[in-house]
PDB file of C-alpha atoms in Angstrom:
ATOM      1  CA  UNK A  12       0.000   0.000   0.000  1.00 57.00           C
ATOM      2  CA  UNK A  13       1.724   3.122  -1.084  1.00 71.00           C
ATOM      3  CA  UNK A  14       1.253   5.974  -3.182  1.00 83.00           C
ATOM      4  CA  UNK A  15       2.532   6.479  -7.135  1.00 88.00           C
ATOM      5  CA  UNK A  16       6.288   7.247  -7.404  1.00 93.00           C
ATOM      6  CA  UNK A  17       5.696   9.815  -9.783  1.00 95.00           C
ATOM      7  CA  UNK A  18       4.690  11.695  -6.315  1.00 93.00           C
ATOM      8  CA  UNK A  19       7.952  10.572  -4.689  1.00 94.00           C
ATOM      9  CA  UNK A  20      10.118  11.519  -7.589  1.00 96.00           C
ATOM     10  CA  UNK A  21       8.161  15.482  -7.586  1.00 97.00           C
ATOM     11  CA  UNK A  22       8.012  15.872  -4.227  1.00 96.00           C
ATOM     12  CA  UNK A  23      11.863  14.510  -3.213  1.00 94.00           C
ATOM     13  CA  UNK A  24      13.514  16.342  -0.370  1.00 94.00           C
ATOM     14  CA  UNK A  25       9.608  19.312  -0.096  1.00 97.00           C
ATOM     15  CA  UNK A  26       8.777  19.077   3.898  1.00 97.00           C
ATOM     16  CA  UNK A  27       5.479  20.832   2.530  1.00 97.00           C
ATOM     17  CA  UNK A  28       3.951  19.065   0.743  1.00 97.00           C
ATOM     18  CA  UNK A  29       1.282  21.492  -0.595  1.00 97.00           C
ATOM     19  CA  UNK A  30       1.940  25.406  -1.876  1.00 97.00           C
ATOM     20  CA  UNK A  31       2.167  26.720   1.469  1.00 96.00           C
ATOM     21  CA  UNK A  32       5.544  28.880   2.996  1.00 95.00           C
ATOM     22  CA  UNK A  33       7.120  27.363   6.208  1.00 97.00           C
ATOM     23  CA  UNK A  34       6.263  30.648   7.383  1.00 97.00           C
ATOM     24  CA  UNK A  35       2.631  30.246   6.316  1.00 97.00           C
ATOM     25  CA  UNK A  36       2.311  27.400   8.433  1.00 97.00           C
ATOM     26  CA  UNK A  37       3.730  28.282  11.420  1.00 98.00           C
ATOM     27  CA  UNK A  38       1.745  31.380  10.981  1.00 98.00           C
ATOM     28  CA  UNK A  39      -1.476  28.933  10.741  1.00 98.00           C
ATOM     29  CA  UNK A  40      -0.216  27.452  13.736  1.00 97.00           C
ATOM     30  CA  UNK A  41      -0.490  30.900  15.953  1.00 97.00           C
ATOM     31  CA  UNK A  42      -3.337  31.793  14.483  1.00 98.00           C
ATOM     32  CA  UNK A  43      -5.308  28.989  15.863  1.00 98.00           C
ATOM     33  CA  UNK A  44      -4.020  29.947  19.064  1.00 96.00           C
ATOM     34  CA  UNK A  45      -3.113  25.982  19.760  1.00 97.00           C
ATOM     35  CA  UNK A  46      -2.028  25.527  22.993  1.00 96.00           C
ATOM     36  CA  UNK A  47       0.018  22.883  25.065  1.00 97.00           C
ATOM     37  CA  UNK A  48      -1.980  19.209  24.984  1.00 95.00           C
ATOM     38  CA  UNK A  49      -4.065  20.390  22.197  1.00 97.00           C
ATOM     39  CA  UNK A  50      -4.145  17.029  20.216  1.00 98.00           C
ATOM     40  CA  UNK A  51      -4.501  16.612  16.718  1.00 98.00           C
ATOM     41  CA  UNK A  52      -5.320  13.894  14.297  1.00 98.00           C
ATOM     42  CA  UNK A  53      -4.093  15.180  10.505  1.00 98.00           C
ATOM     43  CA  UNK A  54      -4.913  12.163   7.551  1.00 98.00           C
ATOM     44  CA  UNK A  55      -2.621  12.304   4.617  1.00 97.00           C
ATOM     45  CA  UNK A  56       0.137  13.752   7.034  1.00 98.00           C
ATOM     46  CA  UNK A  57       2.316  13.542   4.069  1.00 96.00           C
ATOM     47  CA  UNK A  58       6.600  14.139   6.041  1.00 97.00           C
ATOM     48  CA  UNK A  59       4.670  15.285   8.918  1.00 98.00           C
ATOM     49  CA  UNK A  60       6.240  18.842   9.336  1.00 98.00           C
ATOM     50  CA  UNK A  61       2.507  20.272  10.288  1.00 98.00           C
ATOM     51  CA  UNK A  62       2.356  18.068  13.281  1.00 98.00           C
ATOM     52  CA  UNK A  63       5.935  17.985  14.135  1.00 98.00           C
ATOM     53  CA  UNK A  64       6.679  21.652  13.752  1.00 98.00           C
ATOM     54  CA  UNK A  65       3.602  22.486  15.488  1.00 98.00           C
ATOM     55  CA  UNK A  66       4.435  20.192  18.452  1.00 98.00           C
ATOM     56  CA  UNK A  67       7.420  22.080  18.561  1.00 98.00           C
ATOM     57  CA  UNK A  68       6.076  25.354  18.713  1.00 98.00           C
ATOM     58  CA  UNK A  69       2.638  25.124  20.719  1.00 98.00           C
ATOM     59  CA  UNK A  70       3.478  21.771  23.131  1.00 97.00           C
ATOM     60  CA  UNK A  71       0.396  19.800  20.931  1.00 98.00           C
ATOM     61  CA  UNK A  72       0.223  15.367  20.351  1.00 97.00           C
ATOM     62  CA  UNK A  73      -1.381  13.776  17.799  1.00 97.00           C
ATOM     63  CA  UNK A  74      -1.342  10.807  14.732  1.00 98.00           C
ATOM     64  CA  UNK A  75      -0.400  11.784  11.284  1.00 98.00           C
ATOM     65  CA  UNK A  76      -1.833   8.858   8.826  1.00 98.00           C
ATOM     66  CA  UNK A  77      -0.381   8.705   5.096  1.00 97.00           C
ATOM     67  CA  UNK A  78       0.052   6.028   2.543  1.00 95.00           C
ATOM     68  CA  UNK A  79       2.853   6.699   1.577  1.00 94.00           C
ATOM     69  CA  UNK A  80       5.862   4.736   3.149  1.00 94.00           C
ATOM     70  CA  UNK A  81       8.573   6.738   2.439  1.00 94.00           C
ATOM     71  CA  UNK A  82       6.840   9.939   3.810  1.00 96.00           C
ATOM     72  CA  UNK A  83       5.783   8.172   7.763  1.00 97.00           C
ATOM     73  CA  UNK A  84       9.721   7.039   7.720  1.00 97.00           C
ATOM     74  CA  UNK A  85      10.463  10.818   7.331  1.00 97.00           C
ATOM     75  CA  UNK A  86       8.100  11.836   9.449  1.00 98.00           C
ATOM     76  CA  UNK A  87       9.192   9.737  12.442  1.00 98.00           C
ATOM     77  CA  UNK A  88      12.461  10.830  11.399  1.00 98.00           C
ATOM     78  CA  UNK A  89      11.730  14.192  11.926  1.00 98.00           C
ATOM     79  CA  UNK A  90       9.911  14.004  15.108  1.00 98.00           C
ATOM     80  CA  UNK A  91      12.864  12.244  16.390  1.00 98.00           C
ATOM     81  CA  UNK A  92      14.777  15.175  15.275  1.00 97.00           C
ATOM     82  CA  UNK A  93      12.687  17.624  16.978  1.00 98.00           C
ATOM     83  CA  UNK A  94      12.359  15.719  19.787  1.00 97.00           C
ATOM     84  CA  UNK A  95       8.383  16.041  19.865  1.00 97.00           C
ATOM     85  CA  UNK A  96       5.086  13.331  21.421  1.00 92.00           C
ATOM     86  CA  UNK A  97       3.851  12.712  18.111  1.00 97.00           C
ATOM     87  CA  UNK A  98       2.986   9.551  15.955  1.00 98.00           C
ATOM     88  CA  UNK A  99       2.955   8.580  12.471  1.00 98.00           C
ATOM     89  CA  UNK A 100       1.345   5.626  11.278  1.00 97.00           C
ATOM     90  CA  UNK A 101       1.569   4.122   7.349  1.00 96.00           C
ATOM     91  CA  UNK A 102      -2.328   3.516   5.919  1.00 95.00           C
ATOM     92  CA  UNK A 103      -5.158   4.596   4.262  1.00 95.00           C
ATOM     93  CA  UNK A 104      -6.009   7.906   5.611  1.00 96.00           C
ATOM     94  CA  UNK A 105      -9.667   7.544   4.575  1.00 96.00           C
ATOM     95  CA  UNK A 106     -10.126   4.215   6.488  1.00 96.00           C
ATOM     96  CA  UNK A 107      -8.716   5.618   9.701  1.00 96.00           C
ATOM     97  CA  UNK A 108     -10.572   7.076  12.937  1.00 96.00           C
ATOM     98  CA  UNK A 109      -8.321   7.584  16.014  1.00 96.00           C
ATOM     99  CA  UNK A 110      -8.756   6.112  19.241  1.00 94.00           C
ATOM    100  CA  UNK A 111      -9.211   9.183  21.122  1.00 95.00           C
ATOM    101  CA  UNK A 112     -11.587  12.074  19.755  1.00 97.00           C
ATOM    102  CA  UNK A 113      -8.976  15.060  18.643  1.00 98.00           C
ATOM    103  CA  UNK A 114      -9.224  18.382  19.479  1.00 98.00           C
ATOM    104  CA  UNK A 115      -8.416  18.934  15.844  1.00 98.00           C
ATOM    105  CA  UNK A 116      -8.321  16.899  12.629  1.00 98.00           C
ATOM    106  CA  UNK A 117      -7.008  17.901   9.356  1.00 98.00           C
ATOM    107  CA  UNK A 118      -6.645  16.993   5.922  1.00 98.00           C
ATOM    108  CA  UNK A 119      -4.836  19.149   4.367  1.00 97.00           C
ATOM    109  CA  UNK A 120      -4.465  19.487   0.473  1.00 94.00           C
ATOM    110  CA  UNK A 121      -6.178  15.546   0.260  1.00 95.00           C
ATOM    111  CA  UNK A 122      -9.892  15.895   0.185  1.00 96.00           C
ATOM    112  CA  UNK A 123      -9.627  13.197  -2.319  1.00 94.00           C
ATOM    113  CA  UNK A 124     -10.325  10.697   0.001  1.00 96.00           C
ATOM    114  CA  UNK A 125     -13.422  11.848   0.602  1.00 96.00           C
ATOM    115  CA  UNK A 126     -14.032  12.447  -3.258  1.00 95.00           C
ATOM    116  CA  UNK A 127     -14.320  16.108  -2.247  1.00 95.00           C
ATOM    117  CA  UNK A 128     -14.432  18.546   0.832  1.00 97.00           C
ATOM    118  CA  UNK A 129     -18.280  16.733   1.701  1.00 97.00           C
ATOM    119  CA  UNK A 130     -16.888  13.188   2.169  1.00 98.00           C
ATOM    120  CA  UNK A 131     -13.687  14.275   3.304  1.00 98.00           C
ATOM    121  CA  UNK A 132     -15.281  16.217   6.113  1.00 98.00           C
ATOM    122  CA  UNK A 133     -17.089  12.896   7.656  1.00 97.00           C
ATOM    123  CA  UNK A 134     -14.043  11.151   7.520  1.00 98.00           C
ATOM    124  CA  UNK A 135     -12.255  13.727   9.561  1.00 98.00           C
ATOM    125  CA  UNK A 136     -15.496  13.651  11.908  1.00 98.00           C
ATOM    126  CA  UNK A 137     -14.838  10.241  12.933  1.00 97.00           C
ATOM    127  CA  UNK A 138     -12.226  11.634  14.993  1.00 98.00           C
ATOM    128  CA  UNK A 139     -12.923  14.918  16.424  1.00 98.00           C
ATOM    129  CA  UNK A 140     -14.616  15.612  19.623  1.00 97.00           C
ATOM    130  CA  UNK A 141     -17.581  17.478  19.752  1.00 97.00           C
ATOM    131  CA  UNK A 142     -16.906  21.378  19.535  1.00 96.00           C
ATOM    132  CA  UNK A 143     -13.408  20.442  18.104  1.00 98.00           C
ATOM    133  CA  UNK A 144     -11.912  22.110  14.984  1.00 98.00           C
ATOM    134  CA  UNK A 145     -11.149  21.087  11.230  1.00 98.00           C
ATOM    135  CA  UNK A 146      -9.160  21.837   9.281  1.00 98.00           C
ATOM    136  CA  UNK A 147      -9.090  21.850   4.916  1.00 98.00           C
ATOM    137  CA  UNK A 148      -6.985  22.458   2.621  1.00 98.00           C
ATOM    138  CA  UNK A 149      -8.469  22.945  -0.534  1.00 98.00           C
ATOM    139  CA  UNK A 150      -7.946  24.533  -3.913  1.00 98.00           C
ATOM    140  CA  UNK A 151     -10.540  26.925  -5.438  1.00 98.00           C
ATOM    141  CA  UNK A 152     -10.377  28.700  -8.572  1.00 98.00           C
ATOM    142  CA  UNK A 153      -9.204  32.282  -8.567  1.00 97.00           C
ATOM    143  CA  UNK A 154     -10.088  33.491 -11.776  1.00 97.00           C
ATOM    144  CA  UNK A 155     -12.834  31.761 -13.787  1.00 96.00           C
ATOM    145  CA  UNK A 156     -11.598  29.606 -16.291  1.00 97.00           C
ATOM    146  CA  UNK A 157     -11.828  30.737 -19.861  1.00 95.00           C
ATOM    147  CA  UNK A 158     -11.902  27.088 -21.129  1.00 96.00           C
ATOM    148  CA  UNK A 159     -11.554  23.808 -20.997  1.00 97.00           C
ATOM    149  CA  UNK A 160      -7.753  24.134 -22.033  1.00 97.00           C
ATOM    150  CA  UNK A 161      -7.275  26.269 -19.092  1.00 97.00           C
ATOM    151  CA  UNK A 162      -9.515  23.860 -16.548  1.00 97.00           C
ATOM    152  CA  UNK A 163      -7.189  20.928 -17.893  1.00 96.00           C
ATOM    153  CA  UNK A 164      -4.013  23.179 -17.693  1.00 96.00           C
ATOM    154  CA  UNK A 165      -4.650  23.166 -13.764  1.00 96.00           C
ATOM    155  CA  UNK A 166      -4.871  19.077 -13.449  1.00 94.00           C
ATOM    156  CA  UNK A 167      -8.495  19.410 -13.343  1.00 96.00           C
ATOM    157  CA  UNK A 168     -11.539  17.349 -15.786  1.00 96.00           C
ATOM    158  CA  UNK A 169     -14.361  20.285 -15.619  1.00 96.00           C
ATOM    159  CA  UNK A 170     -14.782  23.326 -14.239  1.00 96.00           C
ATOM    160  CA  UNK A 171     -16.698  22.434 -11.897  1.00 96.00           C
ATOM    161  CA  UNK A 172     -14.615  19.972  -9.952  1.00 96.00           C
ATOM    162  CA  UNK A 173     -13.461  23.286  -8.002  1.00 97.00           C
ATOM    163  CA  UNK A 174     -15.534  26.888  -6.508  1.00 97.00           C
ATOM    164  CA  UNK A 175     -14.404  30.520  -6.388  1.00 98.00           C
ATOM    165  CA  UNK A 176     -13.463  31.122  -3.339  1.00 98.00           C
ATOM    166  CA  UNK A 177     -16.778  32.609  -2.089  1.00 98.00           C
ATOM    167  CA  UNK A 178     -18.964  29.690  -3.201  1.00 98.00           C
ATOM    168  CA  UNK A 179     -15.918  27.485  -1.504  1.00 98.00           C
ATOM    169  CA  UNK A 180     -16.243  29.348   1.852  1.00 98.00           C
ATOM    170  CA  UNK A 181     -20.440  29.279   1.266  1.00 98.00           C
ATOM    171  CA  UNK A 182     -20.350  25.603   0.729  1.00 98.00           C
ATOM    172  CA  UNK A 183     -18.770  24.922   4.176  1.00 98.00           C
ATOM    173  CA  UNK A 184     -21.715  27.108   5.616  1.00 98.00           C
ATOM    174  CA  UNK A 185     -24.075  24.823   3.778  1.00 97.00           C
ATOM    175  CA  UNK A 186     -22.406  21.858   5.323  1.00 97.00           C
ATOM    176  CA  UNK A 187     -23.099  23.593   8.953  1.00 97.00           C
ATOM    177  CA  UNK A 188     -19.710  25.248   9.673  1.00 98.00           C
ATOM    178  CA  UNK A 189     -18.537  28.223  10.574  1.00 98.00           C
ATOM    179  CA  UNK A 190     -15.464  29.163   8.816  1.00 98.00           C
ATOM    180  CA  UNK A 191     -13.373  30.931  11.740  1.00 98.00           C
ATOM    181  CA  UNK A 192      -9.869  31.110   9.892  1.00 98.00           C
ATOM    182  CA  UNK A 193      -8.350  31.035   6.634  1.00 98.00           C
ATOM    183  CA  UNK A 194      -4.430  31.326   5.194  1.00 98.00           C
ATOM    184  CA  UNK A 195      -3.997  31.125   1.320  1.00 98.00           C
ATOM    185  CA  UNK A 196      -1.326  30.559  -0.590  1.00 97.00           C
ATOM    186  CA  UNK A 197      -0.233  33.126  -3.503  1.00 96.00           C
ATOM    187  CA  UNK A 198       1.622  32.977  -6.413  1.00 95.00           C
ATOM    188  CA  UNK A 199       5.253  33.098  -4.631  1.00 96.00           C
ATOM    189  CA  UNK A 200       4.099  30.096  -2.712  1.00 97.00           C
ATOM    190  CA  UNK A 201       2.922  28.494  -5.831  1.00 97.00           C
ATOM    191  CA  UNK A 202       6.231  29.048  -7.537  1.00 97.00           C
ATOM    192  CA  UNK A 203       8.419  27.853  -5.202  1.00 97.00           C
ATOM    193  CA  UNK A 204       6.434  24.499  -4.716  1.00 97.00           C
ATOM    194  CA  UNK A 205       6.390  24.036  -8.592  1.00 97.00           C
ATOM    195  CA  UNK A 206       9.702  25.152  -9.455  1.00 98.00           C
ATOM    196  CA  UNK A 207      10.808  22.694  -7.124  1.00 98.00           C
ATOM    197  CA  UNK A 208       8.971  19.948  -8.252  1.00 98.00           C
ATOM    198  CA  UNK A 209      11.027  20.811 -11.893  1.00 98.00           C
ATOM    199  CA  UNK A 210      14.467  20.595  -9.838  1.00 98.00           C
ATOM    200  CA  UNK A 211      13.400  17.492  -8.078  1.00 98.00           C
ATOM    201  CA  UNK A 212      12.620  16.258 -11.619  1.00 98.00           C
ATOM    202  CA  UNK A 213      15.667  16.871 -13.743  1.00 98.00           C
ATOM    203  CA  UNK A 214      17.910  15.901 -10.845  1.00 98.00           C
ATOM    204  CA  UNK A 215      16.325  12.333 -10.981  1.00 98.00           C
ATOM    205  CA  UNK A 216      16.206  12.184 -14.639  1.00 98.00           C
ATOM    206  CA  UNK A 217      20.125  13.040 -14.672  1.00 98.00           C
ATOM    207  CA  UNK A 218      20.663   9.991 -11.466  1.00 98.00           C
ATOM    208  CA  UNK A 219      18.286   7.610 -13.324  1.00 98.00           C
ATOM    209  CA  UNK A 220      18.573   7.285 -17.027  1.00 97.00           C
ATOM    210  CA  UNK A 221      17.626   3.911 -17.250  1.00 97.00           C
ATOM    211  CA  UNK A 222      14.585   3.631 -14.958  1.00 97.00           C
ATOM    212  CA  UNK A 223      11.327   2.675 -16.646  1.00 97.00           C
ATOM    213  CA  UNK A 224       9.613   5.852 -15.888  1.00 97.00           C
ATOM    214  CA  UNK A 225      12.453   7.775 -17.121  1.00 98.00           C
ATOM    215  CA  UNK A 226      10.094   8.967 -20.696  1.00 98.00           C
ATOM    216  CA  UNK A 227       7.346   9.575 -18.884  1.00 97.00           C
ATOM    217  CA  UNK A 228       9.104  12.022 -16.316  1.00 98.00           C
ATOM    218  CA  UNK A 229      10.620  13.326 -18.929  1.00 98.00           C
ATOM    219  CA  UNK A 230       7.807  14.223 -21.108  1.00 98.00           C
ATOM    220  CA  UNK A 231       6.456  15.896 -17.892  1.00 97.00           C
ATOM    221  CA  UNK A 232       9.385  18.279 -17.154  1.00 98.00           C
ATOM    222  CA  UNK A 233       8.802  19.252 -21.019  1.00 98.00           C
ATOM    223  CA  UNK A 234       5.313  20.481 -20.239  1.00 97.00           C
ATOM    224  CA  UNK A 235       5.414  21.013 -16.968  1.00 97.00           C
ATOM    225  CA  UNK A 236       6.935  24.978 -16.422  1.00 98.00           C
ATOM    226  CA  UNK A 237       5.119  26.579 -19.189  1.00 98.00           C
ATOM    227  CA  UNK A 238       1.954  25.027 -18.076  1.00 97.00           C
ATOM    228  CA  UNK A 239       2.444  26.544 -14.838  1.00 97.00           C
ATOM    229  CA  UNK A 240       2.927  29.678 -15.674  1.00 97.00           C
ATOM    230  CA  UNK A 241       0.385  29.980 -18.509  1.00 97.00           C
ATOM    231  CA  UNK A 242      -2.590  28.298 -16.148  1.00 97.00           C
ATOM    232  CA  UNK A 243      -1.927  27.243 -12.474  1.00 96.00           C
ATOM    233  CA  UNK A 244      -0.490  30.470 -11.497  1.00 95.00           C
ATOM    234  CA  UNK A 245      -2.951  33.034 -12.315  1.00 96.00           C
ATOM    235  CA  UNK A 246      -6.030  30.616 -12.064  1.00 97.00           C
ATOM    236  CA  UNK A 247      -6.006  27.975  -9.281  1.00 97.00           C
ATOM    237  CA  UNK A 248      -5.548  28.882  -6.051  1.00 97.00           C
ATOM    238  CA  UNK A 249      -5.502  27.136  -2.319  1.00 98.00           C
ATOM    239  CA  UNK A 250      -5.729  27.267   1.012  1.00 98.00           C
ATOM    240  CA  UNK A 251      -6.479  25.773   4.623  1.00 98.00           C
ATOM    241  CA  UNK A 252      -9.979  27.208   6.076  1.00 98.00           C
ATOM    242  CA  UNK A 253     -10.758  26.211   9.965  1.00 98.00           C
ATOM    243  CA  UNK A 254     -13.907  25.166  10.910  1.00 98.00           C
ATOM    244  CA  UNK A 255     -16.044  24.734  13.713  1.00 98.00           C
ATOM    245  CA  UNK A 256     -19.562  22.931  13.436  1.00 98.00           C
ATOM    246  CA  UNK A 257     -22.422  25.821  13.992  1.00 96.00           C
TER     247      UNK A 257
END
């Protein structure tokens, strides 16, 4: 049970595993005004540097889930490291409820294990405590899409597999939260996730020249820059929104 490699190759040495600044999360972290034995369960915990950095910096516990093998071995690495009471477990994120209701549970740039924000959202409730807090990360379009060339240039299959931001925050209201706190990326933080994706690429291309998946990487870091620039960055845009059930 893990996760494609193409994901491992992209995302290589990336503690963040999403479009979001180290300082963007740690600001995240004092905005929620988290405090010591605050615990937190976050699915598809990816290396773990939310929860571990987190621990660090506000005294909080938790479980990070992921599928992805070589992700919960750098994870526990870097708890280690930091010296923090946290735990990282290999499995499907979607399939897991913890065994103590968290004061917060987070999925964070994943909602695909829900098959969206809706499905995602029970999942997470399985293991929150009543009055506890989620958290999302989500992309949302920031400028409609023109057409379907753009819509596909941002790794989606219609339009309307994402909202604006405003029907995005709405639709959390319709599912009976309150949205109490929001950081979003911008294009810096977009750029320096992608770009590094490219880096991760071409150094792995150059190491591996005779791995099977060496075309289809390659045919990727082709494509993959211009297609950035000319759709993701002005169009798609993310973020993690708090929540607290009304």
């Amino acid at each position: 049970m893990d996760i494609p490699r193409q994901f491992l190759i992209r995302e290589g040495d990336l503690r963040i595993l999403n479009p979001f600044s180290p300082a963007k999360l740690a600001a995240l972290g004092r905005a929620l005004k988290l405090t010591p034995g605050t615990t937190l369960v976050d699915l598809c915990s990816g290396k773990g540097e939310m929860l571990c950095t987190w621990a660090r910096d506000h005294g909080i516990t938790g479980i990070g889930v992921d599928l992805a093998a070589d992700w919960v071995a750098v994870a526990r690495q870097r708890a280690a490291e930091l010296g923090v009471d946290v735990e990282f477990r290999h499995g499907d994120a979607a399939r897991f409820t913890a065994p103590d209701r968290a004061d917060v549970a987070a999925c964070i740039g994943a909602t695909w294990i829900g098959d969206g924000v809706e499905g995602t959202i029970t999942i997470l409730e399985r293991s929150l405590r009543p009055g506890g807090m989620l958290l999302i990360g989500e992309p949302y379009w920031r400028l409609d899409p023109p057409g379907q060339e753009t819509v596909t240039g941002c790794h989606m299959t219609s339009k309307d597999d994402l909202r604006d931001l405003p029907g995005l925050l709405a639709h959390f209201g319709e599912l009976g939260y309150d949205v109490v706190e929001m950081m979003l990326s911008n294009a810096d933080d977009w750029d320096r996730y992608e770009a590094a994706h490219w880096l991760n690429v071409r150094r792995w291309l150059d190491a591996n020249p005779d791995d099977p998946m060496h075309a289809e990487m390659r045919a990727e870091l082709d494509t993959a820059p211009v297609r950035h620039v000319r759709y993701q960055r002005d169009y798609l845009g993310w973020g993690v929104f708090a929540l607290i059930r009304r």
